[in-house]
mmCIF file of C-alpha atoms in Angstrom:
data_model
loop_
_atom_site.group_PDB
_atom_site.id
_atom_site.type_symbol
_atom_site.label_atom_id
_atom_site.label_comp_id
_atom_site.label_asym_id
_atom_site.label_seq_id
_atom_site.Cartn_x
_atom_site.Cartn_y
_atom_site.Cartn_z
ATOM 1 C CA SER C 1 -33.748 -4.609 -34.568
ATOM 2 C CA SER C 2 -35.520 -1.670 -35.335
ATOM 3 C CA SER C 3 -38.875 -3.320 -35.442
ATOM 4 C CA ALA C 4 -38.078 -4.258 -31.895
ATOM 5 C CA ILE C 5 -37.338 -0.774 -30.680
ATOM 6 C CA ASP C 6 -40.920 0.236 -32.403
ATOM 7 C CA PHE C 7 -42.543 -2.517 -30.678
ATOM 8 C CA LEU C 8 -41.313 -1.281 -27.206
ATOM 9 C CA THR C 9 -41.994 2.296 -27.952
ATOM 10 C CA GLN C 10 -44.960 2.460 -30.067
ATOM 11 C CA ASP C 11 -46.956 -0.779 -29.264
ATOM 12 C CA LEU C 12 -46.197 -0.812 -25.466
ATOM 13 C CA GLY C 13 -45.452 2.919 -24.716
ATOM 14 C CA ILE C 14 -41.900 2.585 -23.104
ATOM 15 C CA ASP C 15 -39.718 5.292 -22.791
ATOM 16 C CA LEU C 16 -36.400 4.797 -24.827
ATOM 17 C CA SER C 17 -35.883 8.034 -25.610
ATOM 18 C CA VAL C 18 -32.009 8.508 -24.468
ATOM 19 C CA VAL C 19 -29.568 7.080 -26.809
ATOM 20 C CA ALA C 20 -26.136 6.552 -25.284
ATOM 21 C CA GLN C 21 -22.615 5.660 -26.252
ATOM 22 C CA LEU C 22 -21.147 2.531 -24.200
ATOM 23 C CA GLY C 23 -17.646 0.745 -23.973
ATOM 24 C CA GLY C 24 -16.566 -0.629 -27.378
ATOM 25 C CA HIS C 25 -19.068 1.594 -29.352
ATOM 26 C CA SER C 26 -18.252 3.982 -31.989
ATOM 27 C CA HIS C 27 -21.405 5.800 -31.876
ATOM 28 C CA ALA C 28 -24.293 6.208 -29.537
ATOM 29 C CA ARG C 29 -26.610 3.188 -30.080
ATOM 30 C CA THR C 30 -27.991 2.101 -26.749
ATOM 31 C CA HIS C 31 -31.492 2.983 -25.844
ATOM 32 C CA ARG C 32 -32.813 3.657 -22.273
ATOM 33 C CA GLY C 33 -35.341 6.097 -20.646
ATOM 34 C CA SER C 34 -35.086 9.353 -19.682
ATOM 35 C CA GLY C 35 -36.644 8.706 -15.955
ATOM 36 C CA LYS C 36 -35.135 6.406 -13.120
ATOM 37 C CA THR C 37 -35.993 3.065 -14.336
ATOM 38 C CA PRO C 38 -33.567 0.850 -16.155
ATOM 39 C CA PRO C 39 -34.362 -0.317 -19.539
ATOM 40 C CA GLY C 40 -34.699 -4.015 -18.372
ATOM 41 C CA ALA C 41 -37.070 -3.312 -15.512
ATOM 42 C CA ALA C 42 -39.021 -1.026 -17.795
ATOM 43 C CA ILE C 43 -39.751 -3.835 -20.388
ATOM 44 C CA VAL C 44 -40.584 -6.614 -17.708
ATOM 45 C CA THR C 45 -42.872 -4.455 -15.530
ATOM 46 C CA THR C 46 -44.830 -3.240 -18.901
ATOM 47 C CA LEU C 47 -45.038 -6.435 -20.352
ATOM 48 C CA LEU C 48 -46.420 -7.731 -17.336
ATOM 49 C CA SER C 49 -49.026 -5.352 -16.618
ATOM 50 C CA LYS C 50 -50.278 -5.894 -20.347
ATOM 51 C CA LEU C 51 -50.617 -9.577 -19.991
ATOM 52 C CA LYS C 52 -52.601 -9.238 -16.728
ATOM 53 C CA GLU C 53 -55.050 -7.507 -18.666
ATOM 54 C CA PHE C 54 -55.887 -10.683 -20.381
ATOM 55 C CA GLY C 55 -57.096 -11.883 -17.105
ATOM 56 C CA GLU C 56 -56.312 -15.440 -15.526
ATOM 57 C CA GLU C 57 -58.308 -17.142 -18.499
ATOM 58 C CA ARG C 58 -55.450 -16.329 -20.686
ATOM 59 C CA PHE C 59 -52.372 -15.633 -18.649
ATOM 60 C CA VAL C 60 -51.250 -17.031 -15.139
ATOM 61 C CA LEU C 61 -47.942 -16.498 -13.578
ATOM 62 C CA LYS C 62 -46.285 -19.038 -11.319
ATOM 63 C CA THR C 63 -43.489 -18.220 -9.376
ATOM 64 C CA ALA C 64 -41.038 -20.239 -7.020
ATOM 65 C CA ARG C 65 -41.405 -23.138 -9.537
ATOM 66 C CA GLU C 66 -38.375 -25.211 -10.797
ATOM 67 C CA VAL C 67 -38.719 -27.429 -14.092
ATOM 68 C CA THR C 68 -37.074 -30.601 -13.580
ATOM 69 C CA LYS C 69 -37.815 -32.405 -16.721
ATOM 70 C CA ILE C 70 -38.796 -31.375 -20.288
ATOM 71 C CA LEU C 71 -41.263 -34.140 -21.381
ATOM 72 C CA THR C 72 -41.351 -35.531 -24.778
ATOM 73 C CA ALA C 73 -43.693 -37.578 -26.736
ATOM 74 C CA ASP C 74 -42.993 -41.611 -26.540
ATOM 75 C CA GLU C 75 -44.617 -42.786 -29.970
ATOM 76 C CA GLY C 76 -46.076 -41.742 -33.293
ATOM 77 C CA ASP C 77 -45.085 -39.119 -35.725
ATOM 78 C CA LYS C 78 -44.265 -36.671 -33.005
ATOM 79 C CA ALA C 79 -42.257 -39.152 -30.899
ATOM 80 C CA GLY C 80 -39.085 -37.176 -29.369
ATOM 81 C CA GLN C 81 -40.777 -33.752 -29.803
ATOM 82 C CA VAL C 82 -41.433 -31.591 -26.721
ATOM 83 C CA VAL C 83 -45.017 -31.595 -25.364
ATOM 84 C CA GLY C 84 -44.819 -29.968 -22.080
ATOM 85 C CA VAL C 85 -42.571 -29.852 -18.582
ATOM 86 C CA GLU C 86 -42.564 -31.275 -15.284
ATOM 87 C CA TYR C 87 -42.083 -28.843 -12.524
ATOM 88 C CA ARG C 88 -42.116 -28.511 -8.594
ATOM 89 C CA ASN C 89 -43.292 -25.853 -6.081
ATOM 90 C CA ILE C 90 -39.845 -25.082 -4.452
ATOM 91 C CA GLY C 91 -41.706 -22.258 -2.441
ATOM 92 C CA ALA C 92 -44.089 -24.796 -0.576
ATOM 93 C CA GLY C 93 -42.374 -25.121 2.678
ATOM 94 C CA ASP C 94 -40.156 -27.721 4.319
ATOM 95 C CA GLY C 95 -41.857 -30.812 2.911
ATOM 96 C CA PRO C 96 -41.223 -32.625 -0.334
ATOM 97 C CA ALA C 97 -42.296 -30.769 -3.465
ATOM 98 C CA GLU C 98 -44.909 -32.435 -5.479
ATOM 99 C CA SER C 99 -44.334 -32.815 -9.219
ATOM 100 C CA GLU C 100 -46.775 -30.884 -11.682
ATOM 101 C CA ILE C 101 -47.443 -31.004 -15.307
ATOM 102 C CA ALA C 102 -47.882 -28.245 -17.717
ATOM 103 C CA LEU C 103 -48.637 -29.522 -21.184
ATOM 104 C CA GLY C 104 -48.107 -27.337 -24.355
ATOM 105 C CA PRO C 105 -45.451 -25.658 -26.457
ATOM 106 C CA VAL C 106 -42.314 -24.603 -24.542
ATOM 107 C CA ILE C 107 -40.199 -21.186 -24.560
ATOM 108 C CA PHE C 108 -37.182 -21.721 -22.845
ATOM 109 C CA THR C 109 -36.015 -18.120 -21.238
ATOM 110 C CA THR C 110 -33.990 -19.250 -18.370
ATOM 111 C CA GLY C 111 -30.651 -17.543 -18.585
ATOM 112 C CA GLY C 112 -27.008 -18.308 -18.485
ATOM 113 C CA PHE C 113 -24.798 -19.910 -16.158
ATOM 114 C CA ALA C 114 -22.177 -17.285 -15.140
ATOM 115 C CA GLY C 115 -23.457 -17.688 -11.508
ATOM 116 C CA ASP C 116 -23.086 -21.709 -11.689
ATOM 117 C CA THR C 117 -19.488 -21.314 -10.384
ATOM 118 C CA HIS C 118 -19.208 -25.145 -9.043
ATOM 119 C CA GLY C 119 -21.041 -26.655 -12.003
ATOM 120 C CA LEU C 120 -20.978 -25.308 -15.833
ATOM 121 C CA LEU C 121 -18.732 -22.691 -15.085
ATOM 122 C CA SER C 122 -15.898 -24.827 -13.795
ATOM 123 C CA LYS C 123 -16.716 -27.364 -16.235
ATOM 124 C CA TYR C 124 -16.229 -25.066 -19.122
ATOM 125 C CA ARG C 125 -14.122 -22.203 -17.669
ATOM 126 C CA PRO C 126 -12.055 -23.362 -14.608
ATOM 127 C CA ASP C 127 -9.883 -20.564 -14.886
ATOM 128 C CA LEU C 128 -12.638 -18.285 -13.815
ATOM 129 C CA ALA C 129 -12.941 -19.766 -10.370
ATOM 130 C CA GLY C 130 -13.122 -17.392 -7.527
ATOM 131 C CA LEU C 131 -14.329 -14.424 -9.410
ATOM 132 C CA PRO C 132 -17.680 -12.960 -8.080
ATOM 133 C CA SER C 133 -20.587 -12.468 -10.271
ATOM 134 C CA THR C 134 -23.750 -10.436 -10.981
ATOM 135 C CA ASN C 135 -25.618 -13.795 -11.350
ATOM 136 C CA GLU C 136 -27.268 -15.765 -8.468
ATOM 137 C CA PRO C 137 -25.378 -18.919 -7.553
ATOM 138 C CA ARG C 138 -27.723 -21.405 -9.230
ATOM 139 C CA PRO C 139 -27.122 -24.236 -11.527
ATOM 140 C CA GLY C 140 -27.503 -23.707 -15.276
ATOM 141 C CA ALA C 141 -30.604 -25.200 -16.887
ATOM 142 C CA HIS C 142 -28.882 -26.342 -19.959
ATOM 143 C CA LYS C 143 -28.756 -30.294 -19.194
ATOM 144 C CA LEU C 144 -32.753 -30.041 -19.460
ATOM 145 C CA LEU C 145 -32.326 -29.088 -22.998
ATOM 146 C CA THR C 146 -29.437 -31.760 -23.924
ATOM 147 C CA ASN C 147 -31.464 -34.411 -22.304
ATOM 148 C CA VAL C 148 -33.960 -34.080 -25.187
ATOM 149 C CA GLY C 149 -31.355 -33.765 -27.849
ATOM 150 C CA ALA C 150 -30.554 -30.140 -28.001
ATOM 151 C CA LYS C 151 -26.976 -29.183 -29.150
ATOM 152 C CA LEU C 152 -24.793 -26.554 -27.040
ATOM 153 C CA ILE C 153 -22.224 -24.007 -28.734
ATOM 154 C CA ASP C 154 -19.750 -21.639 -27.513
ATOM 155 C CA MET C 155 -19.804 -22.734 -23.879
ATOM 156 C CA ASP C 156 -16.279 -21.613 -22.930
ATOM 157 C CA SER C 157 -17.224 -18.011 -24.149
ATOM 158 C CA VAL C 158 -17.864 -16.173 -20.924
ATOM 159 C CA GLN C 159 -17.955 -12.361 -20.622
ATOM 160 C CA ILE C 160 -16.142 -10.780 -17.638
ATOM 161 C CA HIS C 161 -17.522 -7.518 -16.859
ATOM 162 C CA PRO C 162 -15.079 -4.926 -15.689
ATOM 163 C CA THR C 163 -17.230 -3.194 -13.132
ATOM 164 C CA GLY C 164 -19.179 -5.130 -10.375
ATOM 165 C CA PHE C 165 -19.419 -2.921 -7.158
ATOM 166 C CA ILE C 166 -17.642 -4.309 -4.100
ATOM 167 C CA ASP C 167 -20.093 -3.204 -1.273
ATOM 168 C CA PRO C 168 -18.034 -1.897 1.656
ATOM 169 C CA ALA C 169 -20.689 -3.745 3.932
ATOM 170 C CA ASN C 170 -19.745 -7.078 2.647
ATOM 171 C CA PRO C 171 -17.087 -6.940 0.520
ATOM 172 C CA GLY C 172 -16.470 -10.760 0.402
ATOM 173 C CA SER C 173 -19.807 -11.328 -1.085
ATOM 174 C CA GLN C 174 -19.892 -13.439 -4.000
ATOM 175 C CA LEU C 175 -23.141 -11.756 -5.626
ATOM 176 C CA LYS C 176 -22.335 -8.346 -6.756
ATOM 177 C CA PHE C 177 -24.352 -5.507 -8.080
ATOM 178 C CA LEU C 178 -23.509 -4.506 -11.414
ATOM 179 C CA ALA C 179 -21.743 -1.112 -11.846
ATOM 180 C CA ALA C 180 -23.852 -0.443 -14.972
ATOM 181 C CA GLU C 181 -21.426 0.749 -18.297
ATOM 182 C CA MET C 182 -23.621 3.762 -18.739
ATOM 183 C CA LEU C 183 -21.891 5.255 -15.859
ATOM 184 C CA ARG C 184 -18.902 5.340 -17.469
ATOM 185 C CA GLY C 185 -20.608 6.097 -20.894
ATOM 186 C CA GLU C 186 -21.838 9.259 -19.337
ATOM 187 C CA GLY C 187 -18.365 10.255 -18.272
ATOM 188 C CA GLY C 188 -17.386 8.287 -15.213
ATOM 189 C CA ILE C 189 -13.534 7.518 -14.868
ATOM 190 C CA LEU C 190 -11.676 4.306 -13.379
ATOM 191 C CA LEU C 191 -9.066 5.135 -11.025
ATOM 192 C CA HIS C 192 -6.266 2.930 -9.339
ATOM 193 C CA ASN C 193 -4.142 4.733 -6.919
ATOM 194 C CA GLY C 194 -5.859 7.752 -7.711
ATOM 195 C CA ARG C 195 -4.843 7.496 -11.494
ATOM 196 C CA ARG C 196 -6.556 6.498 -14.829
ATOM 197 C CA PHE C 197 -4.973 3.778 -16.192
ATOM 198 C CA VAL C 198 -7.482 2.401 -19.057
ATOM 199 C CA ASN C 199 -9.807 4.080 -21.572
ATOM 200 C CA GLU C 200 -12.818 3.454 -19.929
ATOM 201 C CA LEU C 201 -14.745 3.380 -23.177
ATOM 202 C CA ASP C 202 -12.606 0.147 -24.675
ATOM 203 C CA THR C 203 -14.770 -3.108 -25.013
ATOM 204 C CA ARG C 204 -15.704 -4.978 -21.734
ATOM 205 C CA GLU C 205 -12.953 -7.702 -22.780
ATOM 206 C CA LYS C 206 -10.219 -4.920 -22.910
ATOM 207 C CA VAL C 207 -11.042 -3.093 -19.608
ATOM 208 C CA SER C 208 -11.433 -6.148 -17.672
ATOM 209 C CA GLY C 209 -7.801 -7.454 -18.960
ATOM 210 C CA VAL C 210 -6.212 -4.226 -17.970
ATOM 211 C CA ILE C 211 -7.833 -4.522 -14.341
ATOM 212 C CA MET C 212 -6.840 -7.897 -14.175
ATOM 213 C CA GLY C 213 -3.376 -7.190 -15.017
ATOM 214 C CA LEU C 214 -2.987 -5.113 -11.811
ATOM 215 C CA GLU C 215 -1.950 -6.508 -8.445
ATOM 216 C CA PRO C 216 -5.268 -8.055 -6.858
ATOM 217 C CA LEU C 217 -6.333 -7.618 -3.465
ATOM 218 C CA SER C 218 -4.980 -10.067 -0.823
ATOM 219 C CA GLU C 219 -7.491 -13.114 0.063
ATOM 220 C CA ALA C 220 -7.955 -11.642 3.614
ATOM 221 C CA GLU C 221 -8.873 -8.114 1.876
ATOM 222 C CA SER C 222 -11.180 -10.028 -0.816
ATOM 223 C CA GLY C 223 -12.875 -12.618 1.466
ATOM 224 C CA GLY C 224 -11.203 -15.385 -0.549
ATOM 225 C CA LEU C 225 -12.445 -13.974 -3.945
ATOM 226 C CA LYS C 226 -10.308 -12.802 -6.939
ATOM 227 C CA GLN C 227 -10.748 -8.936 -6.588
ATOM 228 C CA TRP C 228 -8.950 -5.773 -7.379
ATOM 229 C CA ASP C 229 -8.428 -2.270 -6.060
ATOM 230 C CA VAL C 230 -10.213 -0.235 -8.581
ATOM 231 C CA GLN C 231 -12.522 2.981 -8.153
ATOM 232 C CA ILE C 232 -15.141 4.452 -10.471
ATOM 233 C CA LEU C 233 -15.717 8.214 -10.126
ATOM 234 C CA LEU C 234 -18.402 10.403 -11.349
ATOM 235 C CA ASP C 235 -18.376 14.078 -11.674
ATOM 236 C CA PRO C 236 -21.511 16.312 -11.229
ATOM 237 C CA GLY C 237 -22.497 16.177 -14.954
ATOM 238 C CA ALA C 238 -21.929 12.373 -15.144
ATOM 239 C CA THR C 239 -23.937 11.966 -11.827
ATOM 240 C CA GLU C 240 -26.903 14.232 -13.143
ATOM 241 C CA ALA C 241 -26.958 12.297 -16.412
ATOM 242 C CA ALA C 242 -26.944 9.049 -14.807
ATOM 243 C CA ALA C 243 -29.297 10.341 -11.592
ATOM 244 C CA GLY C 244 -31.635 6.930 -11.822
ATOM 245 C CA HIS C 245 -28.743 4.746 -11.517
ATOM 246 C CA VAL C 246 -26.715 6.754 -9.210
ATOM 247 C CA GLY C 247 -29.902 7.355 -6.728
ATOM 248 C CA PHE C 248 -30.060 3.513 -6.213
ATOM 249 C CA TYR C 249 -26.205 2.876 -5.952
ATOM 250 C CA VAL C 250 -25.936 5.504 -3.378
ATOM 251 C CA TRP C 251 -29.264 4.311 -1.440
ATOM 252 C CA LYS C 252 -27.509 0.793 -1.654
ATOM 253 C CA GLY C 253 -24.117 2.320 -0.235
ATOM 254 C CA LEU C 254 -22.148 1.133 -3.277
ATOM 255 C CA LEU C 255 -21.638 5.053 -4.256
ATOM 256 C CA LYS C 256 -20.868 7.532 -1.872
ATOM 257 C CA LYS C 257 -20.734 11.521 -2.279
ATOM 258 C CA VAL C 258 -17.587 13.226 -1.551
ATOM 259 C CA LYS C 259 -16.417 16.772 -2.015
ATOM 260 C CA VAL C 260 -13.326 17.548 -4.133
ATOM 261 C CA LYS C 261 -11.328 18.991 -1.226
ATOM 262 C CA ASP C 262 -11.627 15.654 0.762
ATOM 263 C CA LEU C 263 -9.848 13.620 -2.096
ATOM 264 C CA ASP C 264 -6.282 12.601 -2.171
ATOM 265 C CA GLU C 265 -4.201 14.734 -3.629
ATOM 266 C CA ALA C 266 -3.278 12.122 -6.673
ATOM 267 C CA THR C 267 -7.151 11.906 -7.358
ATOM 268 C CA LYS C 268 -7.356 15.957 -7.362
ATOM 269 C CA GLU C 269 -4.444 15.952 -9.979
ATOM 270 C CA THR C 270 -5.877 13.256 -12.203
ATOM 271 C CA LEU C 271 -9.194 15.432 -12.189
ATOM 272 C CA ARG C 272 -7.223 18.486 -13.085
ATOM 273 C CA GLN C 273 -5.521 16.738 -16.100
ATOM 274 C CA TYR C 274 -8.729 14.834 -17.279
ATOM 275 C CA ALA C 275 -10.249 18.154 -17.449
ATOM 276 C CA ARG C 276 -7.740 19.297 -19.666
ATOM 277 C CA VAL C 277 -8.394 16.287 -21.843
ATOM 278 C CA VAL C 278 -12.073 17.125 -21.733
ATOM 279 C CA ARG C 279 -11.208 21.048 -22.753
ATOM 280 C CA GLY C 280 -9.708 19.609 -25.764
ATOM 281 C CA GLU C 281 -6.211 21.288 -24.528
ATOM 282 C CA MET C 282 -4.368 17.937 -24.674
ATOM 283 C CA LYS C 283 -4.859 14.309 -26.328
ATOM 284 C CA ASP C 284 -5.843 11.573 -23.958
ATOM 285 C CA GLU C 285 -2.839 9.251 -23.804
ATOM 286 C CA LEU C 286 -5.632 6.228 -22.703
ATOM 287 C CA GLY C 287 -7.324 7.067 -25.989
ATOM 288 C CA ARG C 288 -10.731 7.988 -24.716
ATOM 289 C CA LYS C 289 -12.613 10.148 -27.400
ATOM 290 C CA ALA C 290 -16.051 10.754 -25.800
ATOM 291 C CA PHE C 291 -16.674 12.192 -22.580
ATOM 292 C CA GLY C 292 -20.076 12.030 -21.969
ATOM 293 C CA HIS C 293 -21.694 14.522 -19.522
ATOM 294 C CA TRP C 294 -18.419 15.297 -17.719
ATOM 295 C CA ARG C 295 -18.347 19.100 -16.731
ATOM 296 C CA LEU C 296 -15.817 19.325 -13.717
ATOM 297 C CA GLY C 297 -12.901 21.884 -14.582
ATOM 298 C CA ILE C 298 -14.259 22.513 -17.993
ATOM 299 C CA SER C 299 -14.904 26.099 -17.616
ATOM 300 C CA THR C 300 -12.952 28.768 -19.216
ATOM 301 C CA ASP C 301 -10.330 28.895 -16.728
ATOM 302 C CA GLY C 302 -10.260 25.419 -15.876
ATOM 303 C CA THR C 303 -10.785 25.991 -12.165
ATOM 304 C CA ILE C 304 -12.365 22.801 -9.958
ATOM 305 C CA ASP C 305 -14.329 24.142 -7.176
ATOM 306 C CA ASP C 306 -13.148 21.995 -4.133
ATOM 307 C CA GLU C 307 -16.972 22.139 -2.692
ATOM 308 C CA GLU C 308 -17.984 20.040 -5.674
ATOM 309 C CA GLU C 309 -19.323 16.818 -4.795
ATOM 310 C CA VAL C 310 -18.174 13.591 -7.009
ATOM 311 C CA CYS C 311 -19.585 10.041 -6.368
ATOM 312 C CA ILE C 312 -17.068 7.353 -5.838
ATOM 313 C CA GLY C 313 -17.187 3.431 -5.267
ATOM 314 C CA SER C 314 -15.050 0.552 -5.512
ATOM 315 C CA ILE C 315 -15.378 -1.984 -8.402
ATOM 316 C CA THR C 316 -13.918 -5.342 -9.617
ATOM 317 C CA PRO C 317 -14.555 -7.437 -12.591
ATOM 318 C CA ILE C 318 -17.042 -10.085 -12.388
ATOM 319 C CA THR C 319 -18.635 -12.891 -14.419
ATOM 320 C CA HIS C 320 -21.674 -11.339 -16.065
ATOM 321 C CA PHE C 321 -22.707 -13.068 -19.091
ATOM 322 C CA THR C 322 -22.546 -16.362 -21.125
ATOM 323 C CA MET C 323 -22.344 -16.260 -24.665
ATOM 324 C CA GLY C 324 -22.494 -19.889 -25.027
ATOM 325 C CA GLY C 325 -25.935 -21.883 -24.853
ATOM 326 C CA VAL C 326 -28.406 -23.939 -27.016
ATOM 327 C CA VAL C 327 -28.232 -24.129 -30.913
ATOM 328 C CA PHE C 328 -31.263 -22.602 -32.383
ATOM 329 C CA ASP C 329 -32.386 -21.108 -35.567
ATOM 330 C CA ARG C 330 -33.905 -18.112 -36.956
ATOM 331 C CA GLN C 331 -37.278 -19.033 -35.900
ATOM 332 C CA ALA C 332 -35.866 -19.271 -32.391
ATOM 333 C CA GLU C 333 -36.478 -23.165 -32.384
ATOM 334 C CA VAL C 334 -34.033 -25.227 -30.470
ATOM 335 C CA LEU C 335 -32.008 -27.390 -32.771
ATOM 336 C CA LYS C 336 -30.510 -30.936 -32.424
ATOM 337 C CA THR C 337 -28.040 -30.234 -34.893
ATOM 338 C CA GLU C 338 -24.772 -28.426 -34.571
ATOM 339 C CA LEU C 339 -24.697 -24.850 -35.913
ATOM 340 C CA GLY C 340 -24.095 -24.868 -39.709
ATOM 341 C CA GLU C 341 -24.924 -28.522 -40.069
ATOM 342 C CA GLU C 342 -27.274 -29.020 -42.977
ATOM 343 C CA PRO C 343 -30.096 -29.932 -42.820
ATOM 344 C CA GLN C 344 -31.182 -28.245 -39.376
ATOM 345 C CA ARG C 345 -33.193 -30.782 -37.577
ATOM 346 C CA PRO C 346 -35.224 -29.121 -34.785
ATOM 347 C CA VAL C 347 -36.104 -30.952 -31.672
ATOM 348 C CA GLY C 348 -39.766 -29.819 -32.142
ATOM 349 C CA GLY C 349 -42.239 -28.252 -29.766
ATOM 350 C CA ILE C 350 -39.454 -25.967 -27.851
ATOM 351 C CA TRP C 351 -38.126 -22.238 -28.697
ATOM 352 C CA ALA C 352 -35.568 -20.573 -26.653
ATOM 353 C CA ALA C 353 -34.500 -16.811 -26.295
ATOM 354 C CA GLY C 354 -32.220 -14.666 -24.424
ATOM 355 C CA GLU C 355 -28.763 -15.879 -22.637
ATOM 356 C CA ILE C 356 -29.950 -19.703 -22.576
ATOM 357 C CA THR C 357 -28.945 -19.461 -26.400
ATOM 358 C CA GLY C 358 -25.731 -19.459 -28.029
ATOM 359 C CA GLY C 359 -24.059 -18.555 -31.417
ATOM 360 C CA ILE C 360 -25.408 -14.981 -31.574
ATOM 361 C CA HIS C 361 -22.702 -12.864 -30.016
ATOM 362 C CA GLY C 362 -19.538 -14.827 -30.955
ATOM 363 C CA ASP C 363 -16.745 -14.943 -28.135
ATOM 364 C CA ASN C 364 -17.833 -11.622 -26.681
ATOM 365 C CA ARG C 365 -20.641 -8.913 -26.670
ATOM 366 C CA LEU C 366 -21.424 -5.353 -26.405
ATOM 367 C CA GLY C 367 -23.366 -3.439 -24.061
ATOM 368 C CA GLY C 368 -27.037 -3.409 -24.867
ATOM 369 C CA SER C 369 -27.193 -6.292 -27.269
ATOM 370 C CA SER C 370 -28.602 -8.512 -24.651
ATOM 371 C CA LEU C 371 -31.739 -6.910 -23.842
ATOM 372 C CA LEU C 372 -32.011 -6.690 -27.717
ATOM 373 C CA GLU C 373 -31.692 -10.179 -28.362
ATOM 374 C CA CYS C 374 -34.206 -11.251 -25.674
ATOM 375 C CA VAL C 375 -36.578 -8.857 -27.399
ATOM 376 C CA VAL C 376 -35.946 -9.799 -31.004
ATOM 377 C CA PHE C 377 -35.783 -13.498 -30.269
ATOM 378 C CA GLY C 378 -38.604 -13.436 -27.670
ATOM 379 C CA ARG C 379 -40.862 -12.107 -29.956
ATOM 380 C CA ILE C 380 -40.121 -14.927 -32.627
ATOM 381 C CA ALA C 381 -40.382 -17.659 -30.226
ATOM 382 C CA GLY C 382 -43.976 -16.236 -29.021
ATOM 383 C CA GLN C 383 -45.117 -15.994 -32.425
ATOM 384 C CA GLN C 384 -44.071 -19.351 -33.420
ATOM 385 C CA ALA C 385 -45.338 -21.261 -30.425
ATOM 386 C CA ALA C 386 -48.773 -19.337 -30.801
ATOM 387 C CA GLU C 387 -48.761 -20.636 -34.367
ATOM 388 C CA ALA C 388 -48.036 -23.964 -33.038
ATOM 389 C CA VAL C 389 -50.969 -24.025 -30.914
ATOM 390 C CA ARG C 390 -53.248 -22.723 -33.624
ATOM 391 C CA LYS C 391 -52.130 -25.517 -35.940
ATOM 392 C CA SER C 392 -52.659 -28.470 -33.175
#
């Protein structure tokens, strides 16, 4: 993974100078930039800019396209191997979209199925029906791969992220913005009825489980979804450390700035007690040991200024990431054999990277590992596909 970081920072010039501790981490290990751009956006925009420098002779980006079929060779030594894709333009207007064909090696990076509520999610995890998601409500692309013989693994392993924002302007929306884990890593706390109730830096699975053990909101309050009444609160120190994210969330109306004097008494008492924990005067009964950049009430006398502003918003657990996907090998080549089955047999002509793949994370994953796998296996897939072209 160190070579992936070197590629991003040294070869592409992406700022990943901040290293933070997120939930479930024993040390700071997750990289991001010091500015306002999230790391995923920084990687994608930088890569696109680099690719466009090659000109249209070598790079063409087509959007609003939907792959409808993976094409394979019918005969000869390469029978069954992938030779291209069939796709259609879904942004072409009201009329039927005509099919087009692109020939050559294929790299599949279509993401997971956490938003496929009535399809793959209901098939493999019907117990999660009704939870909102950070993923758009679209079908998973996994059947395209199984149609050419690819195997799937860990399809019942779906990550529930504990903090998706409930938009006060549209609380019943199925699609939620993620309240990034770094908000808690930089010092943010979670409240229910004004009280902390969980170690905010425990694993996503544990934090989600504690929240979902609380009484959920009524259907009338949650728009028919499964949602919970929990708040995330950031003091001035955490707000400044997470300024890039916080500015966006405030602009979207997901976080609001509130003076301490305007908080309810239960929340004020929680802030006083938490400040004592941060100052080292008492042990956190919930087990939190790292406090990010929290500074409210940590002065010598422990006074909390009523005029200080905190940021607060409502959050709820959401389906966020699917660990399951297509079986692939260390060269990112899609396999038609089960994981661990020998000999491994690739489909041929097709590679995969990112959330469409399975077998990397086990039953759950830590924050930061998703972007990392995209970079590591994305580079490998690109190198292998390019080598296939050179040999053809």
